[in-house]
Amino acid sequence: MRPFTFERVRTPAEAAAAAARHPGAKFVAGRTNLLDLMKLEIETPTHLIDVNGLALDKIEPTADGGLRIGALVRNTDLAADERVRRDYGVLSRALSAGASGQLRNMATTAGNLLQRTRCPYFYDTNQPCNKRVLGSGCGAIDGFSRQHAVVGISDACIATHPSDMAVALRVLDAVVETVGPDGSTRNIPIAEFHRLPGDQPHIDTVLRTGELITAVTLPKPAGGAQIYYKVRDRASYAFALVSVALVVQKDGTGRVALGGVAHKPWRVEAAEAELPKGAKAVAAFLLADAKPTDQNAFKLKLVERTLAAALAQAKGAQL
Amino acid sequence: MSKVSLTVNGQACDLELDNRTTLLDALREHLHLTGTKKGCDQGQCGACTVIAGGHRINSCLTLAVMHQGDSITTIEGLGTPEKLHPMQAAFVKCDGFQCGYCTPGQICSAVAMLDEVKAGIPSHVTADLTSHPQLTTDEIRERMSGNICRCAAYSNIIEAISEVGRGEI
Ligand SMILES: Cc1cc2nc3c(=O)[nH]c(=O)nc-3n(C[C@H](O)[C@H](O)[C@H](O)COP(=O)(O)OP(=O)(O)OC[C@H]3O[C@@H](n4cnc5c(N)ncnc54)[C@H](O)[C@@H]3O)c2cc1C
Ligand code: SF4
Ligand code: FES
Ligand code: FES
C-alpha cells in the first residue's frame, strides 16, 4: 500500500474543503472496497478523508412521501429499516443478497454505489486493463469473460458493475444527492449516475473529483410485488452472474432492471410495456443489442429464465 | 503516523501507527492479540472477524486509525480458558472445528449474528420481510456465509450456534 495522510472531517463543507486542498485525496466510508484496492495499489490516494463523522447516517421521510437515505447509512441498517422493508422490499432484498453480514455492517450507501468492478483483470496488476490503466488494452475481451457484460459494452471494456443495491435503486428511480468542492449541490437521477464504458472505461460514474455524495432519495413507494432475484455461483457471499430487480402491479404492469449484464444497472423503460407478455418478450427487448462473448452468451438465456422466476415469485406474492 | 486510542477487550490502548495499519495488524502485531486470524486479507474469508461497537466486521478491511474511541472485542475478550463464553463452550462441545484457524472469526461472528437476529435484521433467506426472523438452520447458514471454514466443519458449527441460539432467542 502506498503511504497516505489521513484526516477526519465533521461537516460536508469540511469534506469539500479537504478535497479541494488535496488533489490526490479520496473519501473513505465503509472501506470495504477502497482499502482492498489500496492494498493492491490499484487505488493510490495520497490523502484519505474519513467521512464517517459526517452526520449522514439517517433515513428520513421526504416531503413528497419518499425516503432520504444518508450517504453513510450502513447496508445492514438500510436493509433492516422498517419503512424500507415495508415499502421498498426490492431494496431490502438486494442489500441482503450482497456480500456478507460483516461487510454489510461496514459498507455504506454511497460506497456501495461507487464500488468498482470485480473484473479479475482489473484486480491483477500484471494484466492489461483499460479501466485500471487507460490504453493498456482489455484482458477480458479475448480472455476469461464468463462474468462479464453482454450489453452496453465497448471495444475498450466489458466489465460489469457489481452492486446489487444499485440495481434496486435503478428500478425504484432513486436520485443521488451530492455537494461539490465549491459547495454547489446536484441531484443526479440514478439512470444517469453510472456510465457506459465507451472509450473512457476508467470513469465509472458522472461524479466529479472531490464531489461528495450526501444522500440517496427514493420517490414515494411504487407499491406492487417487489422481487430481487439473484443468480450466482454459490448460494451466498458471491457476486451476481445475473440479477433481476422487479416491481409488478396487480394488473401486470411494472418495472424491471438487470444486474450482472452491463457496466451499470441495466434498465430499458420501453421494454416494460412487454411485461404482460412475459419474460421472453421483455428479455428480448432488454438484450436486443447484446454482444456477448462465447463465454458469457449463456447470460442471455439466464436473464430470460431469471426474469421468468422473478415474475412467478411476484405472482405468488400477490396471491 | 497517527495516534489512535481505542478500547480492546475492555482495556484502553494508545497506539502510534503508520496510517496503513489495518485493525487486524494492529491487534496482532502491535497489541499481540493473535487470536484474530488473517486468512485472505481481502474480506473474503471472515477469519479476521471482530466485534466493533457491537457489530461484527472484517478487521482486515479497516484501518486502525479509523477506530478512534471505538470499543473492540476479539476472541480473547469473549471468554477465558477458565470461564468460556457460551459460544466458545458450545463450539467445544459440538466439535465445531478441526484445525481451528477459522474458529475465532466464526465465534465472534456467531455471537454478534445472534444479536442481529434478536434485533430483527432480515437476511437473504428470511421469508417475510415484515415479520421477525426465526433462527432456523437456513438462517444460520446464510447469516454465517461470511465465515469460510477450509476444514468444512460447517455442520458442527451450525449445531453449536443453534444450541446457543435456542437458549437465547
Ligand atoms: C468479499 C466481498 C464480497 C462482496 N460481495 C458483494 C455482493 O455480492 N454484492 C454487492 O453489491 N457488493 C458486494 N461487495 C462489495 C461491497 O458491497 C462494497 O465494497 C461496499 O458496498 C462499498 O462500500 P464502502 O462504504 O465500504 O465503500 P468504501 O470502500 O469506503 O469506498 C468506495 C468508494 O466510494 C467512495 N466514497 C465513499 N463514500 C463516499 C461519499 N459519501 N461521497 C463520495 N465518494 C464516496 C470512496 O472514495 C471509494 O472510492 C463485496 C465486497 C467484498 C469484499
Ligand atoms: S473488462 Fe474492463 S475492467 Fe476488465 S480487463 Fe477489460 S478494461 Fe479492464
Ligand atoms: S482475513 Fe479478513 S476476511 Fe479474510
Ligand atoms: S476449522 Fe479449519 S478452517 Fe475451519
Tab-separated table of C-alpha atoms and ligand atoms in Angstrom, chain B residues 96-103 106 148-153 157, ligand 4:
chain	number	residue	atom	x	y	z
B	96	GLY	CA	-17.281	-27.070	15.767
B	97	PHE	CA	-13.749	-27.030	14.343
B	98	GLN	CA	-10.872	-29.120	13.055
B	99	CYS	CA	-7.703	-27.055	12.569
B	100	GLY	CA	-9.226	-24.129	14.452
B	101	TYR	CA	-7.926	-21.408	12.147
B	102	CYS	CA	-11.330	-20.015	11.240
B	103	THR	CA	-12.732	-20.569	14.728
B	106	GLN	CA	-16.592	-17.964	13.480
B	148	ILE	CA	-15.426	-19.754	5.416
B	149	CYS	CA	-14.132	-22.965	7.006
B	150	ARG	CA	-11.429	-24.693	4.973
B	151	CYS	CA	-11.939	-27.854	7.051
B	152	ALA	CA	-15.668	-27.709	6.312
B	153	ALA	CA	-16.703	-28.123	9.938
B	157	ILE	CA	-20.566	-25.074	13.659
C	4	FES	S1	-11.634	-25.480	11.435
C	4	FES	FE1	-10.071	-25.435	9.943
C	4	FES	S2	-10.678	-23.734	8.720
C	4	FES	FE2	-12.392	-24.010	9.990
